[in-house]
Coordinates of C-alpha atoms in Angstrom, one line a residue:
Chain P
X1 CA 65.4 181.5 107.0
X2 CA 67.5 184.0 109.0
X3 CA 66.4 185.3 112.3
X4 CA 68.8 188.3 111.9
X5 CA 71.0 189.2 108.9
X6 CA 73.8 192.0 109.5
X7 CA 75.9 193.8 107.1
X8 CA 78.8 195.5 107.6
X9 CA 82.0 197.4 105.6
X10 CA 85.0 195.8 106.2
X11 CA 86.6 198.1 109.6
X12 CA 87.8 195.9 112.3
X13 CA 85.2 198.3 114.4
X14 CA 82.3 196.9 113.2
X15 CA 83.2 193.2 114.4
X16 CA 82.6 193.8 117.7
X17 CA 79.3 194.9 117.2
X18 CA 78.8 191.5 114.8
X19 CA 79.9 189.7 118.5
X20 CA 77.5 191.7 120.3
X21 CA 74.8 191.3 118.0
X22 CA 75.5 187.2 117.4
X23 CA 75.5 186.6 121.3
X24 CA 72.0 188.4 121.8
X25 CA 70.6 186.6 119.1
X26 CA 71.9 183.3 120.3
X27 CA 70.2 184.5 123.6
X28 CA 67.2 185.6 122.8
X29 CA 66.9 181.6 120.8
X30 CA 67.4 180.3 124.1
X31 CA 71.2 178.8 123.6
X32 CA 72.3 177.7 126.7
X33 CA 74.4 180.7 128.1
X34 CA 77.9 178.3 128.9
X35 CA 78.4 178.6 124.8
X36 CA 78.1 182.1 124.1
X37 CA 82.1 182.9 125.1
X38 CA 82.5 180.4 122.2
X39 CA 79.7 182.0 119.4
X40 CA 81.1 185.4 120.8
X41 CA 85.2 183.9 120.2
X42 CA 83.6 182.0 116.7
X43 CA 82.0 185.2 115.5
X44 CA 84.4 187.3 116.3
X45 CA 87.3 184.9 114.4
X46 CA 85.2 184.4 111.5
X47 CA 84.5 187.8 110.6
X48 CA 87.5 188.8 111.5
X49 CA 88.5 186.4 108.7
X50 CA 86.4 188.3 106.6
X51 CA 87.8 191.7 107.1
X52 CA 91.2 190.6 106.4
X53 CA 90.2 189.0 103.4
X54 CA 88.5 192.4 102.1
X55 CA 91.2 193.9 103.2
X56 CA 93.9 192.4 101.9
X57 CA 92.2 192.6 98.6
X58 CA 91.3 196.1 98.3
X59 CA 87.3 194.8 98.5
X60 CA 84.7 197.6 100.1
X61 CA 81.6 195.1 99.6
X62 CA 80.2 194.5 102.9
X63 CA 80.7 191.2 105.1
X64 CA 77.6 189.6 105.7
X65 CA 76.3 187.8 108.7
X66 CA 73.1 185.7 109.0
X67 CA 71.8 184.2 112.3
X68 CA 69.3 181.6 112.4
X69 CA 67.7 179.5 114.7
X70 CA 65.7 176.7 113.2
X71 CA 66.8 173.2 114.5
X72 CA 70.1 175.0 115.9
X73 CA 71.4 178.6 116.3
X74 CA 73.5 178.4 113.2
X75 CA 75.7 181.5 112.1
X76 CA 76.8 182.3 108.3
X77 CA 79.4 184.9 107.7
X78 CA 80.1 185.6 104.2
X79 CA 82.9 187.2 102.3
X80 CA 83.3 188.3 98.9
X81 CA 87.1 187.9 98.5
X82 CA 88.7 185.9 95.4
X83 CA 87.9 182.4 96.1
X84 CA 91.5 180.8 95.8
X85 CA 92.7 183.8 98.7
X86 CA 89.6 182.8 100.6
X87 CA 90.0 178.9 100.7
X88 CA 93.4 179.4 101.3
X89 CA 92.4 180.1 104.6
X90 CA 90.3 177.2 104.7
X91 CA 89.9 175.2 107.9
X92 CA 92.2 172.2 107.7
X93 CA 92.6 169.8 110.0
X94 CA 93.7 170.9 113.6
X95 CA 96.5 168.3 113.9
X96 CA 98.4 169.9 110.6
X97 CA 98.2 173.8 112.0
X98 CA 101.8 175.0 112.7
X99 CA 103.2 174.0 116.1
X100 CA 102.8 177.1 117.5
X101 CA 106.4 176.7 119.7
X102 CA 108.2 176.2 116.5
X103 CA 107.4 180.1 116.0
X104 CA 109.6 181.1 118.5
X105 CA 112.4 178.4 117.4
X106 CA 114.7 181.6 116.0
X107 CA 117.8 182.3 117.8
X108 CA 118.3 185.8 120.1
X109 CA 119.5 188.3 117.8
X110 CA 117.7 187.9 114.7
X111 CA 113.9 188.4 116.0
X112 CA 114.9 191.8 117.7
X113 CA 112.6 193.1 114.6
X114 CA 109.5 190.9 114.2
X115 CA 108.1 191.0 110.7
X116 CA 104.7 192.6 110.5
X117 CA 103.6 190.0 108.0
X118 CA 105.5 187.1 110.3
X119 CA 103.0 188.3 113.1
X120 CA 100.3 189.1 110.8
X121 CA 100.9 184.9 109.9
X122 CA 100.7 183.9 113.5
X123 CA 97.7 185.4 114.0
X124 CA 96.0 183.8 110.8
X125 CA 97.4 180.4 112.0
X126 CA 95.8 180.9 115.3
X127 CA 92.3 182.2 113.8
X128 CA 91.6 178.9 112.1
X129 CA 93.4 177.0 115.3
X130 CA 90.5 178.8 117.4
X131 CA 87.9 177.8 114.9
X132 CA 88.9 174.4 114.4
X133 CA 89.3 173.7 117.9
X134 CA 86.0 175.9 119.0
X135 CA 83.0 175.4 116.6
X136 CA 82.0 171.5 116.5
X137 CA 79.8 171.9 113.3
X138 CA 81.9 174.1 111.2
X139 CA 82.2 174.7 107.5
X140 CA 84.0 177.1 104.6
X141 CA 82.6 176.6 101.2
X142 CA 82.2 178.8 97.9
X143 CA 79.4 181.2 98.8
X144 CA 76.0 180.8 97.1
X145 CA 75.6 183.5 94.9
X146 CA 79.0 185.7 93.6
X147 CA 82.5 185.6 94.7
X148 CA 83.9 184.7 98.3
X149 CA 83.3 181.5 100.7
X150 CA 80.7 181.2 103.6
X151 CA 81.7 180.5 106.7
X152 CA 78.8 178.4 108.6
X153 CA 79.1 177.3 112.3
X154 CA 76.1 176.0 114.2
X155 CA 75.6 175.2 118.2
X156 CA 72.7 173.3 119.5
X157 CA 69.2 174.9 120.7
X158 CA 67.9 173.5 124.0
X159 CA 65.1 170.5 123.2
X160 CA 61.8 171.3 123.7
X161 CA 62.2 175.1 123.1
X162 CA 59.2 177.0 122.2
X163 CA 59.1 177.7 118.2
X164 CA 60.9 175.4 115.5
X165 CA 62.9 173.0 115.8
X166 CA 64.7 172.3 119.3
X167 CA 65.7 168.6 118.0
X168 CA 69.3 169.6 118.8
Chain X
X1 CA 86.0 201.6 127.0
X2 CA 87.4 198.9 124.8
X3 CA 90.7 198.6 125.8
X4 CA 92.8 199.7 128.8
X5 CA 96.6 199.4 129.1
X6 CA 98.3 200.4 132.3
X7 CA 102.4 200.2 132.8
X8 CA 104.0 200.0 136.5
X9 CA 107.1 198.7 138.1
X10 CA 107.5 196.0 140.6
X11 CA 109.6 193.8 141.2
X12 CA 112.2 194.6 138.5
X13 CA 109.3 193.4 136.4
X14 CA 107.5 195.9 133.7
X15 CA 103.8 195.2 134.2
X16 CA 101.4 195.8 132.0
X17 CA 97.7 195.9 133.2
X18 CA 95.1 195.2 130.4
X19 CA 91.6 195.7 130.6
X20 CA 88.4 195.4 128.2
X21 CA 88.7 193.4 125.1
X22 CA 91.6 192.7 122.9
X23 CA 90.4 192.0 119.3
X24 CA 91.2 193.0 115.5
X25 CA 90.1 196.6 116.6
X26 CA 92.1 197.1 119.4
X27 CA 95.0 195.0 119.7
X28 CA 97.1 197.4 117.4
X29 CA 96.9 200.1 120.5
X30 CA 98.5 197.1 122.7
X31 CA 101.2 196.5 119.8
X32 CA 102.1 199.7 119.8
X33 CA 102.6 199.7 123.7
X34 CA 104.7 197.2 123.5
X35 CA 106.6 198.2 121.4
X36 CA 107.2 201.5 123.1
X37 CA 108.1 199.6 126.1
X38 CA 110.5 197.6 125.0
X39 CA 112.0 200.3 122.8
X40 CA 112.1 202.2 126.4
X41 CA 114.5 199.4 127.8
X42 CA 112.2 197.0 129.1
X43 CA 113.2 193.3 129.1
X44 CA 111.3 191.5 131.5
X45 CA 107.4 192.7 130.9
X46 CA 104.6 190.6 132.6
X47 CA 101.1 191.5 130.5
X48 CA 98.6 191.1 133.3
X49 CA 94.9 189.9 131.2
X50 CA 93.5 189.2 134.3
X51 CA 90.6 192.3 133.9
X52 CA 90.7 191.2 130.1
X53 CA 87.6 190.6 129.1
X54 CA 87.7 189.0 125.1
X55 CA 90.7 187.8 123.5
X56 CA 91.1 186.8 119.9
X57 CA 93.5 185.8 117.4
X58 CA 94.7 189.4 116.7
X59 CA 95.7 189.7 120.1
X60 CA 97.2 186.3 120.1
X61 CA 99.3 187.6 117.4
X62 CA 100.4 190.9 119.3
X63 CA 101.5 188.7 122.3
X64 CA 103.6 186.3 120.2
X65 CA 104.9 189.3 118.6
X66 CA 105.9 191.0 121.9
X67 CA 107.6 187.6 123.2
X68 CA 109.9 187.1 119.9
X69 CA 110.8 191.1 120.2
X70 CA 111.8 190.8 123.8
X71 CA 113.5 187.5 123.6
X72 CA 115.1 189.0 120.2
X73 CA 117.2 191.5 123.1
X74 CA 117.3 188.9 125.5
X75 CA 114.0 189.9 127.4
X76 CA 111.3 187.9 128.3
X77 CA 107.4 187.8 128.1
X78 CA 105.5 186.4 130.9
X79 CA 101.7 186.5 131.1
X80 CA 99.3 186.8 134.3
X81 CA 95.9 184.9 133.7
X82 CA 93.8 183.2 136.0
X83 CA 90.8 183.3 134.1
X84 CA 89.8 179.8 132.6
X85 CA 87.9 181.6 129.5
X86 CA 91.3 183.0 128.3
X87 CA 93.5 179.9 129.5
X88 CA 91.3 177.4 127.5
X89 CA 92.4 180.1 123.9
X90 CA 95.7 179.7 124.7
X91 CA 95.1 175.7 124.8
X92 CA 93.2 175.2 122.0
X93 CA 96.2 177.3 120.3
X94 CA 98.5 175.4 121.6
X95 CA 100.1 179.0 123.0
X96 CA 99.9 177.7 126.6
X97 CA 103.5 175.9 125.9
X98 CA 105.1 179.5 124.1
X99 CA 104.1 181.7 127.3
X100 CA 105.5 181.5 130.2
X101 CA 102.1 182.0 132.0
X102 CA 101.4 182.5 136.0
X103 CA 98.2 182.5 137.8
X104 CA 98.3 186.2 138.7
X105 CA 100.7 189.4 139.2
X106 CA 102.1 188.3 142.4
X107 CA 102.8 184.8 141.4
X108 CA 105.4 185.7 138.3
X109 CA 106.7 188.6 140.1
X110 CA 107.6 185.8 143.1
X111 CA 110.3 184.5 140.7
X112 CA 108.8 182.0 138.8
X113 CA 107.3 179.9 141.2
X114 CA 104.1 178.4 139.9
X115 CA 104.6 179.1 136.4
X116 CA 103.4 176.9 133.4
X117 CA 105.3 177.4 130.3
X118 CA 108.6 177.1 128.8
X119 CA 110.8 180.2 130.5
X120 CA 112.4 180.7 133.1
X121 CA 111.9 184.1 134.8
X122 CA 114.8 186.4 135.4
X123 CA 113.5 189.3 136.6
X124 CA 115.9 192.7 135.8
X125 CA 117.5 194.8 138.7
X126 CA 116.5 198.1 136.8
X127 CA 113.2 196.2 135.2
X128 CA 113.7 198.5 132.3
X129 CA 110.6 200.7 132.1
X130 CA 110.5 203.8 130.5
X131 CA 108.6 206.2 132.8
X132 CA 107.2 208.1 129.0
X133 CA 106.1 204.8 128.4
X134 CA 104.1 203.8 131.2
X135 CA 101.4 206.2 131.5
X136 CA 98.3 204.8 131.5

């Protein structure tokens, strides 16, 4: 059961607020304060992610994000873009992402111009690098109910915390 | 305030100072920056992110952008950073070995001494900047 569930339209505005709102939550549970820079980085990608995805594909529905903190403070952000667009940002392995110095392997002269979408690219490749690289427990699957995929990440909660759980 | 950019000259070096947070919201304002400097003649641009306080993929993007544009007209990119925070995003991204990155300011404005990545800093006589371009 969610602690805290957030909805929001799809405006790269509103993801700071999801950041702000994740790290208090994951405060307030007791998280151990030397991993919120990476829930604030995680939720921040993630529904990032999202926005893009709604973007990209015209889609006003809002982005969801649920916050729990049973046996860990676990984090679900939720899309509702196309599934094939969505898991084709899916979160492969680290080791395959692009070598990020081969982006720059152009000769002078012909990147005086960087493409929009070339950049646009990078910054996709680095999102799931972050991710990957960032969030231990990390998943993309098909969400539970309509179109889109769920992104769920989860940190541990501090043993012996008052409330549920704490076996993390 | 969510993102402030500041441009100065030292050094032959274009500087610009960042502060707040750079994310999906906000790193199009820093895009556009630099853009405008570079259009204004600047070649060799340090971004300084020491007072920067979040730094996502987006603004990732915008930086990698920025270098390929400069090195496009034979400029260079070099980032100031001595926050660990920021420095362990550009490992995990493997970034750390595109930028030419220096501990702070006065380190990549010394001529390179110090610096971490794959350039070679050359800083400009004229530095380039465009005096429209770097109000804050």
């Amino acid at each position: 059961m969610p602690t805290v569930r957030l909805s929001f339209t799809p405006a790269p505005a509103h993801v700071r607020t999801a950041r702000l709102v994740g790290v208090a939550v994951a405060r307030r549970a007791g998280v151990a304060s030397e991993l919120f820079d990476e829930i604030r980085l995680a939720i921040g990608e993630a529904c990032s992610r999202a926005v893009a995805l709604h973007r990209d594909h015209s889609i006003a529905d809002l982005v969801e994000v649920a916050l729990g903190d049973d046996d860990r403070f676990t984090v679900r952000v939720i899309d509702r873009a196309p599934i094939d667009a969505a898991l084709g940002q899916a979160l492969g392995d680290p080791a395959e992402l692009a070598d990020p110095v081969a982006l720059l392997e152009e000769p002078p002269g012909q990147v005086a111009s960087p493409d929009p979408a070339t950049e646009e690219a990078v910054t996709v490749g680095m999102r799931l690098a972050l991710l990957a690289g960032l969030v231990e427990d990390l998943t993309v699957r098909p969400a539970d109910h309509g179109p889109g995929t769920e992104v769920r990440m989860s940190w541990p909660m501090p043993s012996g915390r008052n409330g549920s759980g704490g076996r993390g | 305030m969510e993102l402030s950019l500041s441009a100065r000259d030292a050094e032959g070096y274009l500087i610009l100072d960042v502060a707040g947070e750079i994310d999906v919201y906000t790193a199009p304002q820093l895009r556009e920056r630099l853009i405008a400097l570079v259009e204004g003649g600047a070649r060799h641009v340090i971004v300084n992110l020491d007072r920067v306080e979040f730094l996502d993929s987006t603004g990732l993007g915008v930086l990698v952008g920025a270098l390929k544009r400069l090195r496009g007209v034979g400029g260079e990119l070099f980032l100031a950073c001595g926050q660990e925070r920021l420095l362990k995003i550009f490992r995990i991204t493997g970034l750390d070995r595109v930028f030419t990155m220096f501990p702070s300011v006065e380190a990549a404005t010394a001529g390179g001494q110090g610096g971490s990545g794959t350039g070679t800093p050359a800083p400009d006589a004229d530095g380039g900047a465009d005096p429209a371009a770097s109000a804050g």
